[in-house]
Tab-separated table of C-alpha atoms (C1' of nucleotides) in Angstrom:
chain	number	residue	atom	x	y	z
A	256	UNK	CA	10.234	-12.736	-8.193
A	257	UNK	CA	8.453	-8.919	-8.645
A	258	UNK	CA	5.990	-10.479	-11.007
A	259	UNK	CA	5.045	-13.638	-8.798
A	260	UNK	CA	5.101	-12.749	-5.617
A	261	UNK	CA	5.136	-8.471	-5.104
A	262	UNK	CA	7.147	-6.325	-4.037
A	263	UNK	CA	6.617	-6.820	-0.355
A	264	UNK	CA	6.593	-11.005	-0.841
A	265	UNK	CA	10.426	-10.458	-2.852
A	266	UNK	CA	12.448	-10.052	0.562
A	267	UNK	CA	16.091	-9.162	-0.621
A	268	UNK	CA	17.410	-12.493	1.320
A	269	UNK	CA	15.108	-14.676	-1.380
A	270	UNK	CA	16.644	-12.472	-4.613
A	271	UNK	CA	20.154	-12.946	-2.792
A	272	UNK	CA	19.262	-16.749	-2.720
A	273	UNK	CA	17.695	-16.930	-6.476
A	274	UNK	CA	21.113	-15.307	-7.173
A	275	UNK	CA	23.585	-17.732	-4.821
A	276	UNK	CA	24.941	-15.172	-2.909
A	277	UNK	CA	24.592	-14.012	0.406
A	278	UNK	CA	22.874	-11.434	1.226
A	279	UNK	CA	25.314	-8.814	1.811
A	280	UNK	CA	26.132	-8.931	-1.154
A	281	UNK	CA	23.368	-7.894	-2.880
A	282	UNK	CA	24.021	-4.538	-1.722
A	283	UNK	CA	27.402	-4.431	-2.984
A	284	UNK	CA	26.137	-4.189	-6.549
A	285	UNK	CA	22.305	-3.020	-5.413
A	286	UNK	CA	22.404	0.767	-3.301
A	287	UNK	CA	19.324	-0.962	-1.697
A	288	UNK	CA	15.569	-2.991	-3.132
A	289	UNK	CA	14.358	0.454	-4.402
A	290	UNK	CA	17.145	0.182	-7.114
A	291	UNK	CA	16.371	-3.112	-8.101
A	292	UNK	CA	13.199	-1.057	-9.356
A	293	UNK	CA	15.077	0.998	-11.206
A	294	UNK	CA	16.524	-1.309	-13.610
A	295	UNK	CA	12.905	-2.637	-13.756
A	296	UNK	CA	12.047	1.218	-14.572
A	297	UNK	CA	14.854	1.085	-17.207
A	298	UNK	CA	14.317	-2.315	-19.275
A	299	UNK	CA	10.589	-1.347	-19.078
A	300	UNK	CA	11.755	2.196	-20.880
A	301	UNK	CA	13.573	0.013	-23.941
A	302	UNK	CA	10.346	-2.059	-24.590
A	303	UNK	CA	8.387	1.248	-24.642
A	304	UNK	CA	10.552	2.150	-27.586
A	305	UNK	CA	10.358	-1.093	-29.096
A	306	UNK	CA	7.121	-1.649	-29.250
A	307	UNK	CA	5.894	1.618	-30.313
A	308	UNK	CA	8.287	0.965	-33.425
A	309	UNK	CA	6.028	0.104	-35.645
A	310	UNK	CA	3.108	2.464	-34.596
A	311	UNK	CA	5.810	5.776	-35.531
A	312	UNK	CA	6.752	3.571	-38.707
A	313	UNK	CA	3.636	3.601	-40.098
A	314	UNK	CA	1.118	6.472	-39.074
A	315	UNK	CA	1.839	9.617	-40.216
A	316	UNK	CA	-1.267	11.876	-38.369
A	317	UNK	CA	-0.367	13.196	-35.250
A	318	UNK	CA	-3.365	11.820	-32.790
A	319	UNK	CA	-2.630	7.820	-34.214
A	320	UNK	CA	0.646	8.070	-33.486
A	321	UNK	CA	0.132	9.403	-30.012
A	322	UNK	CA	-2.908	7.015	-29.347
A	323	UNK	CA	0.072	4.431	-30.876
A	324	UNK	CA	2.631	5.104	-28.539
A	325	UNK	CA	0.412	5.989	-25.445
A	326	UNK	CA	-0.739	2.218	-25.912
A	327	UNK	CA	2.379	0.690	-26.632
A	328	UNK	CA	3.406	2.438	-23.133
A	329	UNK	CA	0.212	0.480	-21.611
A	330	UNK	CA	0.790	-2.690	-22.736
A	331	UNK	CA	4.409	-2.552	-21.736
A	332	UNK	CA	3.408	-2.497	-18.288
A	333	UNK	CA	0.292	-4.091	-18.096
A	334	UNK	CA	1.380	-7.556	-16.705
A	335	UNK	CA	3.199	-5.719	-13.537
A	336	UNK	CA	-0.591	-4.008	-12.716
A	337	UNK	CA	-0.631	-5.991	-9.973
A	338	UNK	CA	2.366	-4.842	-7.873
A	339	UNK	CA	3.109	-1.743	-9.846
A	340	UNK	CA	1.245	0.176	-7.061
A	341	UNK	CA	4.103	-0.359	-4.700
A	342	UNK	CA	6.465	0.589	-7.814
A	343	UNK	CA	4.819	3.992	-7.521
A	344	UNK	CA	5.017	4.201	-4.547
A	345	UNK	CA	8.461	4.830	-3.945
A	346	UNK	CA	8.704	6.729	-7.420
A	347	UNK	CA	6.368	9.409	-6.358
A	348	UNK	CA	9.158	10.326	-3.037
A	349	UNK	CA	10.576	12.857	-4.974
A	350	UNK	CA	14.138	12.253	-2.625
A	351	UNK	CA	13.480	8.892	-4.558
A	352	UNK	CA	15.906	8.042	-6.927
A	353	UNK	CA	13.226	6.170	-8.751
A	354	UNK	CA	11.058	9.511	-8.509
A	355	UNK	CA	10.701	9.981	-12.940
A	356	UNK	CA	11.949	13.600	-11.940
A	357	UNK	CA	15.249	13.204	-10.057
A	358	UNK	CA	18.503	13.469	-11.644
A	359	UNK	CA	19.120	10.006	-11.297
A	360	UNK	CA	16.197	9.105	-13.348
A	361	UNK	CA	17.106	11.442	-16.064
A	362	UNK	CA	17.907	9.025	-18.601
A	363	UNK	CA	15.071	6.834	-18.897
A	364	UNK	CA	13.281	10.131	-18.980
A	365	UNK	CA	14.618	12.178	-21.432
A	366	UNK	CA	14.612	8.660	-23.395
A	367	UNK	CA	10.796	8.370	-23.183
A	368	UNK	CA	10.768	12.298	-23.992
A	369	UNK	CA	12.473	11.783	-27.073
A	370	UNK	CA	9.630	9.185	-27.946
A	371	UNK	CA	7.336	11.927	-28.174
A	372	UNK	CA	9.856	14.375	-29.668
A	373	UNK	CA	9.850	11.570	-32.442
A	374	UNK	CA	5.407	11.179	-32.816
A	375	UNK	CA	4.872	15.185	-32.668
A	376	UNK	CA	8.255	15.359	-35.404
A	377	UNK	CA	7.373	12.531	-37.610
A	378	UNK	CA	3.459	13.587	-38.204
A	379	UNK	CA	2.145	15.858	-40.352
A	380	UNK	CA	0.864	18.397	-37.556
A	381	UNK	CA	1.066	22.234	-37.773
A	382	UNK	CA	1.028	24.071	-34.871
A	383	UNK	CA	3.145	27.401	-32.998
A	384	UNK	CA	7.008	26.964	-33.537
A	385	UNK	CA	6.721	27.577	-29.827
A	386	UNK	CA	4.546	25.017	-28.892
A	387	UNK	CA	6.154	22.379	-31.446
A	388	UNK	CA	9.377	22.996	-28.988
A	389	UNK	CA	7.702	22.741	-25.612
A	390	UNK	CA	4.977	19.890	-26.480
A	391	UNK	CA	7.126	16.885	-26.471
A	392	UNK	CA	7.432	17.606	-22.386
A	393	UNK	CA	3.877	17.875	-21.771
A	394	UNK	CA	2.674	14.886	-24.021
A	395	UNK	CA	5.347	13.230	-21.676
A	396	UNK	CA	3.796	14.798	-18.486
A	397	UNK	CA	0.287	13.706	-20.166
A	398	UNK	CA	2.392	10.092	-20.581
A	399	UNK	CA	2.635	10.436	-16.975
A	400	UNK	CA	-1.235	11.000	-16.121
A	401	UNK	CA	-2.141	8.514	-17.922
A	402	UNK	CA	0.083	5.956	-15.879
A	403	UNK	CA	-1.029	7.469	-12.598
A	404	UNK	CA	-4.844	6.784	-14.379
A	405	UNK	CA	-3.792	2.921	-15.125
A	406	UNK	CA	-2.369	2.562	-11.862
A	407	UNK	CA	-5.354	3.164	-9.807
A	408	UNK	CA	-7.304	1.361	-12.369
A	409	UNK	CA	-9.226	-1.120	-11.163
A	410	UNK	CA	-11.741	-1.976	-13.874
A	411	UNK	CA	-11.207	-5.640	-15.575
A	412	UNK	CA	-7.906	-5.569	-17.902
A	413	UNK	CA	-7.703	-1.541	-17.468
A	414	UNK	CA	-9.851	-1.114	-19.903
A	415	UNK	CA	-10.955	2.249	-18.452
A	416	UNK	CA	-6.982	3.438	-18.874
A	417	UNK	CA	-7.925	2.682	-22.865
A	418	UNK	CA	-11.015	4.516	-22.928
A	419	UNK	CA	-9.270	7.655	-21.260
A	420	UNK	CA	-6.010	7.014	-23.901
A	421	UNK	CA	-8.919	7.050	-26.788
A	422	UNK	CA	-10.836	9.543	-25.342
A	423	UNK	CA	-7.909	12.324	-24.487
A	424	UNK	CA	-6.316	12.265	-27.404
A	425	UNK	CA	-8.848	13.081	-30.129
A	426	UNK	CA	-9.163	16.380	-27.764
A	427	UNK	CA	-5.684	16.870	-27.562
A	428	UNK	CA	-5.382	16.643	-31.028
A	429	UNK	CA	-8.164	19.253	-31.695
A	430	UNK	CA	-6.387	21.322	-28.764
A	431	UNK	CA	-3.313	21.522	-30.959
A	432	UNK	CA	-4.625	22.630	-33.876
A	433	UNK	CA	-7.642	25.366	-32.296
A	434	UNK	CA	-3.871	26.697	-31.018
A	435	UNK	CA	-3.218	28.442	-34.152
A	436	UNK	CA	-6.568	30.414	-33.609
A	437	UNK	CA	-7.048	34.308	-33.316
A	438	UNK	CA	-8.760	33.754	-29.895
A	439	UNK	CA	-6.918	31.144	-28.726
A	440	UNK	CA	-3.661	32.980	-29.536
A	441	UNK	CA	-2.850	34.254	-26.385
A	442	UNK	CA	-4.184	31.874	-23.794
A	443	UNK	CA	-1.445	29.598	-26.086
A	444	UNK	CA	1.068	32.037	-25.202
A	445	UNK	CA	0.145	32.681	-21.823
A	446	UNK	CA	0.283	28.892	-21.143
A	447	UNK	CA	3.816	28.916	-22.460
A	448	UNK	CA	5.078	30.882	-21.144
A	449	UNK	CA	4.166	30.092	-17.553
A	450	UNK	CA	5.584	26.650	-18.379
A	451	UNK	CA	9.473	28.160	-19.014
A	452	UNK	CA	8.767	29.616	-15.752
A	453	UNK	CA	7.974	26.506	-13.661
A	454	UNK	CA	10.629	24.520	-15.291
A	455	UNK	CA	13.681	23.998	-13.597
B	158	UNK	CA	6.751	14.242	16.048
B	159	UNK	CA	6.643	13.588	12.090
B	160	UNK	CA	7.518	17.075	12.023
B	161	UNK	CA	10.124	17.310	14.862
B	162	UNK	CA	11.867	14.047	13.400
B	163	UNK	CA	10.396	13.402	10.195
B	164	UNK	CA	8.911	10.485	8.912
B	165	UNK	CA	11.129	7.705	9.372
B	166	UNK	CA	12.885	8.182	12.601
B	167	UNK	CA	9.710	8.782	14.461
B	168	UNK	CA	9.894	5.543	15.212
B	169	UNK	CA	6.393	3.348	16.697
B	170	UNK	CA	8.147	3.162	19.767
B	171	UNK	CA	8.821	5.839	20.258
B	172	UNK	CA	5.498	7.368	19.761
B	173	UNK	CA	4.324	4.667	21.924
B	174	UNK	CA	6.607	6.103	24.524
B	175	UNK	CA	5.470	9.358	24.141
B	176	UNK	CA	1.716	8.673	25.078
B	177	UNK	CA	3.244	6.836	27.697
B	178	UNK	CA	1.660	2.961	26.725
B	179	UNK	CA	3.430	0.097	25.213
B	180	UNK	CA	4.098	-0.173	21.370
B	181	UNK	CA	1.536	-3.129	20.553
B	182	UNK	CA	-1.005	-0.830	22.376
B	183	UNK	CA	-0.711	2.013	19.785
B	184	UNK	CA	-2.001	-0.948	17.491
B	185	UNK	CA	-5.055	-1.372	19.139
B	186	UNK	CA	-6.026	2.327	18.079
B	187	UNK	CA	-4.672	2.828	14.800
B	188	UNK	CA	-3.618	0.018	12.368
B	189	UNK	CA	-0.765	0.828	11.143
B	190	UNK	CA	2.031	3.442	10.958
B	191	UNK	CA	0.594	5.363	8.028
B	192	UNK	CA	-2.655	5.429	9.823
B	193	UNK	CA	-1.100	7.937	12.332
B	194	UNK	CA	-0.671	10.351	9.003
B	195	UNK	CA	-4.226	10.091	8.095
B	196	UNK	CA	-4.927	11.810	11.445
B	197	UNK	CA	-2.597	14.829	9.925
B	198	UNK	CA	-4.352	14.312	7.113
B	199	UNK	CA	-8.071	15.298	8.312
B	200	UNK	CA	-6.405	17.617	10.518
B	201	UNK	CA	-5.103	19.982	7.796
B	202	UNK	CA	-8.025	19.422	5.748
B	203	UNK	CA	-9.654	21.304	8.612
B	204	UNK	CA	-7.462	24.065	8.825
B	205	UNK	CA	-7.466	24.593	4.735
B	206	UNK	CA	-11.868	25.102	5.367
B	207	UNK	CA	-10.587	27.848	8.063
B	208	UNK	CA	-7.845	29.196	6.095
B	209	UNK	CA	-9.554	29.941	3.181
B	210	UNK	CA	-12.942	30.610	5.093
B	211	UNK	CA	-12.461	34.689	4.950
B	212	UNK	CA	-11.394	34.820	1.187
B	213	UNK	CA	-14.384	33.376	0.886
B	214	UNK	CA	-16.527	35.041	2.327
B	215	UNK	CA	-14.712	38.850	1.240
B	216	UNK	CA	-14.091	38.017	-2.699
B	217	UNK	CA	-17.127	37.262	-5.307
B	218	UNK	CA	-15.022	36.570	-8.491
B	219	UNK	CA	-13.848	33.194	-9.874
B	220	UNK	CA	-10.247	33.709	-9.847
B	221	UNK	CA	-9.595	35.138	-6.619
B	222	UNK	CA	-11.074	33.083	-5.195
B	223	UNK	CA	-9.875	30.121	-6.594
B	224	UNK	CA	-6.065	31.530	-6.323
B	225	UNK	CA	-7.133	32.179	-2.418
B	226	UNK	CA	-8.343	28.385	-1.763
B	227	UNK	CA	-5.835	27.377	-3.489
B	228	UNK	CA	-2.939	29.618	-1.167
B	229	UNK	CA	-4.979	28.665	1.321
B	230	UNK	CA	-3.608	24.576	0.652
B	231	UNK	CA	-0.411	25.421	0.698
B	232	UNK	CA	0.068	27.664	3.296
B	233	UNK	CA	-1.387	24.950	5.776
B	234	UNK	CA	0.558	22.319	4.167
B	235	UNK	CA	3.349	24.698	3.794
B	236	UNK	CA	5.085	23.698	8.083
B	237	UNK	CA	5.078	20.001	6.660
B	238	UNK	CA	7.028	20.445	3.579
B	239	UNK	CA	9.911	18.842	4.849
B	240	UNK	CA	8.525	15.580	5.326
B	241	UNK	CA	5.728	15.669	2.907
B	242	UNK	CA	7.631	13.695	0.892
B	243	UNK	CA	7.262	10.435	2.920
B	244	UNK	CA	3.434	11.760	3.226
B	245	UNK	CA	3.027	11.145	-0.475
B	246	UNK	CA	5.103	8.352	-0.760
B	247	UNK	CA	2.422	6.285	1.114
B	248	UNK	CA	-0.440	8.150	-0.223
B	249	UNK	CA	0.375	7.914	-4.489
B	250	UNK	CA	-0.369	3.658	-3.729
B	251	UNK	CA	-3.464	2.748	-4.627
B	252	UNK	CA	-4.690	0.329	-2.171
B	253	UNK	CA	-3.416	2.326	0.870
B	254	UNK	CA	-5.834	3.904	2.771
B	255	UNK	CA	-3.996	7.126	2.692
B	256	UNK	CA	-4.992	7.607	-1.060
B	257	UNK	CA	-6.850	10.344	-1.773
B	258	UNK	CA	-8.828	8.217	-4.212
B	259	UNK	CA	-9.216	5.346	-1.864
B	260	UNK	CA	-13.028	4.919	0.079
B	261	UNK	CA	-10.780	5.152	3.549
B	262	UNK	CA	-10.743	8.659	2.906
B	263	UNK	CA	-13.558	9.777	0.885
B	264	UNK	CA	-15.039	11.852	4.007
B	265	UNK	CA	-11.761	14.599	3.748
B	266	UNK	CA	-12.067	13.910	-0.099
B	267	UNK	CA	-15.226	15.092	-0.444
B	268	UNK	CA	-15.056	18.169	1.887
B	269	UNK	CA	-12.633	19.049	-0.054
B	270	UNK	CA	-14.288	19.373	-3.183
B	271	UNK	CA	-16.864	20.968	-1.274
B	272	UNK	CA	-14.957	23.599	-1.007
B	273	UNK	CA	-14.163	23.799	-4.586
B	274	UNK	CA	-18.126	23.669	-5.242
B	275	UNK	CA	-18.181	26.509	-2.616
B	276	UNK	CA	-15.601	28.559	-4.851
B	277	UNK	CA	-17.503	28.623	-8.129
B	278	UNK	CA	-20.720	28.460	-6.269
B	279	UNK	CA	-20.255	32.128	-4.525
B	280	UNK	CA	-18.606	33.514	-7.657
B	281	UNK	CA	-20.447	35.394	-10.668
B	282	UNK	CA	-18.829	33.187	-13.225
B	283	UNK	CA	-21.369	32.312	-16.073
B	284	UNK	CA	-20.731	28.681	-17.625
B	285	UNK	CA	-21.667	25.952	-19.182
B	286	UNK	CA	-24.596	24.072	-16.950
B	287	UNK	CA	-23.265	20.938	-17.180
B	288	UNK	CA	-19.425	21.743	-16.531
B	289	UNK	CA	-20.844	23.988	-13.437
B	290	UNK	CA	-21.883	20.576	-11.980
B	291	UNK	CA	-18.345	19.012	-13.364
B	292	UNK	CA	-16.089	21.506	-12.713
B	293	UNK	CA	-15.568	21.037	-8.873
B	294	UNK	CA	-14.267	17.974	-9.069
B	295	UNK	CA	-11.828	18.953	-11.467
B	296	UNK	CA	-10.842	22.404	-9.323
B	297	UNK	CA	-9.994	19.406	-6.598
B	298	UNK	CA	-8.001	17.399	-9.049
B	299	UNK	CA	-6.064	20.240	-10.396
B	300	UNK	CA	-5.006	20.407	-6.368
B	301	UNK	CA	-3.684	17.940	-6.404
B	302	UNK	CA	-1.523	18.337	-8.896
B	303	UNK	CA	-0.823	21.660	-7.039
B	304	UNK	CA	-0.098	19.658	-3.951
B	305	UNK	CA	2.017	16.955	-6.294
B	306	UNK	CA	4.129	20.148	-7.983
B	307	UNK	CA	4.516	21.196	-4.466
B	308	UNK	CA	6.035	18.412	-2.728
B	309	UNK	CA	8.546	18.211	-5.282
B	310	UNK	CA	9.303	22.137	-5.563
B	311	UNK	CA	12.905	22.391	-4.345
B	312	UNK	CA	12.820	26.908	-4.986
B	313	UNK	CA	12.880	28.283	-1.604
B	314	UNK	CA	10.032	28.556	0.488
B	315	UNK	CA	8.487	26.468	-2.528
B	316	UNK	CA	8.137	29.986	-4.721
B	317	UNK	CA	7.799	28.291	-8.040
B	318	UNK	CA	4.262	26.898	-6.250
B	319	UNK	CA	3.031	29.923	-6.082
B	320	UNK	CA	3.729	30.919	-9.288
B	321	UNK	CA	1.736	27.908	-10.849
B	322	UNK	CA	-0.487	29.097	-8.679
B	323	UNK	CA	-0.515	32.677	-9.453
B	324	UNK	CA	-0.098	31.572	-13.423
B	325	UNK	CA	-2.682	29.003	-13.876
B	326	UNK	CA	-5.785	30.267	-12.613
B	327	UNK	CA	-6.200	33.249	-14.578
B	328	UNK	CA	-5.595	30.635	-17.258
B	329	UNK	CA	-8.429	28.559	-16.024
B	330	UNK	CA	-10.305	31.224	-15.536
B	331	UNK	CA	-9.951	32.582	-18.825
B	332	UNK	CA	-10.929	28.779	-20.639
B	333	UNK	CA	-13.563	28.673	-18.737
B	334	UNK	CA	-14.797	32.310	-19.552
B	335	UNK	CA	-13.664	30.741	-23.432
B	336	UNK	CA	-15.711	27.262	-23.072
B	337	UNK	CA	-19.391	29.030	-23.336
B	338	UNK	CA	-17.553	30.039	-27.113
B	339	UNK	CA	-19.244	28.161	-29.984
B	340	UNK	CA	-15.780	27.073	-31.909
B	341	UNK	CA	-15.312	25.543	-28.224
B	342	UNK	CA	-19.379	23.871	-27.541
B	343	UNK	CA	-18.122	20.422	-29.115
B	344	UNK	CA	-14.285	20.491	-27.868
B	345	UNK	CA	-15.811	21.294	-23.988
B	346	UNK	CA	-18.692	18.928	-24.528
B	347	UNK	CA	-16.178	16.211	-26.113
B	348	UNK	CA	-13.803	16.749	-22.616
B	349	UNK	CA	-17.418	16.202	-20.407
B	350	UNK	CA	-18.271	12.793	-21.895
B	351	UNK	CA	-14.858	11.304	-21.308
B	352	UNK	CA	-15.232	12.582	-18.091
B	353	UNK	CA	-18.538	11.024	-17.350
B	354	UNK	CA	-17.150	7.817	-18.780
B	355	UNK	CA	-13.578	7.808	-16.570
B	356	UNK	CA	-15.222	8.135	-13.636
B	357	UNK	CA	-16.012	5.089	-11.167
C	251	DG	C1'	56.693	-17.117	-5.952
C	252	DA	C1'	55.763	-13.282	-3.111
C	253	DC	C1'	53.942	-8.696	-2.062
C	254	DG	C1'	49.928	-4.750	-1.212
C	255	DT	C1'	46.119	-3.461	-3.189
C	256	DT	C1'	41.781	-3.110	-4.671
C	257	DT	C1'	37.559	-5.847	-5.342
C	258	DC	C1'	34.170	-8.894	-4.023
C	259	DT	C1'	32.115	-11.721	-0.154
C	260	DT	C1'	29.993	-13.388	3.542
C	261	DG	C1'	26.520	-13.543	7.679
C	262	DA	C1'	25.737	-12.190	12.207
C	263	DA	C1'	24.308	-8.048	13.965
C	264	DC	C1'	20.835	-3.868	14.295
C	265	DG	C1'	16.613	-1.298	14.301
C	266	DT	C1'	12.285	-1.276	13.025
C	267	DG	C1'	7.433	-2.188	11.731
C	268	DT	C1'	3.934	-5.384	13.189
C	269	DT	C1'	1.726	-9.449	15.530
C	270	DC	C1'	0.292	-12.279	19.407
C	271	DA	C1'	-0.830	-15.185	23.278
C	272	DA	C1'	-0.992	-13.302	27.634
C	273	DG	C1'	-2.343	-10.809	30.716
C	274	DT	C1'	-5.579	-6.689	33.511
C	275	DC	C1'	-8.545	-3.354	34.306
C	276	DC	C1'	-13.511	-2.500	33.940
C	277	DC	C1'	-18.197	-2.597	34.148
C	278	DG	C1'	-23.122	-5.024	34.368
C	279	DG	C1'	-25.738	-8.399	36.340
C	280	DA	C1'	-26.597	-12.340	39.838
D	217	DT	C1'	-19.850	-9.597	46.966
D	218	DC	C1'	-18.817	-13.293	42.778
D	219	DC	C1'	-18.408	-13.807	38.179
D	220	DG	C1'	-18.254	-13.385	33.279
D	221	DG	C1'	-17.024	-11.246	29.585
D	222	DG	C1'	-15.551	-7.718	26.568
D	223	DA	C1'	-12.382	-3.282	26.849
D	224	DC	C1'	-7.491	-2.201	26.847
D	225	DT	C1'	-2.793	-3.329	28.030
D	226	DT	C1'	1.696	-5.677	27.569
D	227	DG	C1'	6.529	-6.806	25.510
D	228	DA	C1'	8.729	-10.926	23.570
D	229	DA	C1'	9.051	-12.192	19.280
D	230	DC	C1'	9.104	-12.245	14.237
D	231	DA	C1'	10.489	-10.979	9.612
D	232	DC	C1'	12.074	-8.072	7.266
D	233	DG	C1'	15.921	-4.131	5.073
D	234	DT	C1'	20.314	-2.310	5.757
D	235	DT	C1'	25.024	-2.027	7.393
D	236	DC	C1'	29.811	-3.901	8.552
D	237	DA	C1'	33.619	-5.479	10.058
D	238	DA	C1'	35.931	-9.362	8.708
D	239	DG	C1'	37.711	-12.337	5.488
D	240	DA	C1'	39.035	-14.221	0.175
D	241	DA	C1'	39.741	-13.974	-4.068
D	242	DA	C1'	41.796	-11.128	-7.810
D	243	DC	C1'	45.075	-8.474	-9.727
D	244	DG	C1'	49.344	-5.914	-11.149
D	245	DT	C1'	53.876	-5.372	-9.834
D	246	DC	C1'	58.505	-6.782	-9.144
DNA sequence: GACGTTTCTTGAACGTGTTCAAGTCCCGGA
DNA sequence: TCCGGGACTTGAACACGTTCAAGAAACGTC
């Protein structure tokens, strides 16, 4: 119903009617309308993993693995682009249980981070040990950035988001490789300690 | 009223009553409740500029200027942290006129970007010509990131956000300096062309 | 089968943002 | 002074998300 009518026009009364129950009963199973989206959220996480699986099984290079997972994420989200705005609207609020940073959605978040951990672990990339530990979370954060761009992407078929992925992946790949360079070591360490400070 | 009661509890009826008019009349002057926030938005922009002015007049180094402007931004926003979540909630929706990327809020956005242009222009920093042109917008984007972090920052007095600024500014400063390095030239150009591709 | 308790279900009712037909005010021109 | 049209103002009405007291069903225990 979300996909067909959008978020606003999918009323709780309509949802209840479609389910063949009374309005109030919907609130027995879901705390609020927002919580209906959370179901959605968890579903796309699983699908993301499934769609990304073949690429992760096939590719060994860091760049193609990362690109594969990012593209898979956008692939899964694609059908919902029209109402993803409202999705994002509620997710952006810190107090919302839907926020990707909230404790309530820590399960799907961990699953998503694990996906990026796999991207790195299964690759042949060589990098700083400390960076290796932190990078998956950073990649996930970058993925959140991609989604944020995608939500605002008005280009037909969200081509720009694809360009973003294809453009940023080799850059990240390059930077990860450079991180072991002597000139950049101090910057790398500086960045990593900052990240550790800011993590809650 | 927003500050005292928060966004949700500031009803349009209460706003109208406080203004001494009927409910419907509020909608003659403001298209929606969200548009009340936009007024707020424009106001803080002006204040940001005012608070940042002394620092920009005093400092000449790129790092202290950037840090000053970023801290000024957080200073101005500070009193509204409790309800900034809802603020952000509506701003995150792409279709919302409140979105910092929307055409409707292009005026305050331009003003904000100009502030970061001033950060760079008034500094003694030496950097790649093309980067010099693009950097202000990137700094603004980074500022949006700082605000995003600030909104989610639950630490007392939002200390973490201050640490983020103090940690990230020298990093940016260092990277900007390194951008002229021979080893990093290709990466810099690669990043810049990507950015130009993605800009609408 | 009868009971008490928990789980589930109902739909009216509340407060909200928003709309709109109707009305009032204001001001320039005949 | 009157008229006409635009600017402003009103508050009832609408649809929505959400709550809640009341009831129905299911279940375990004797």
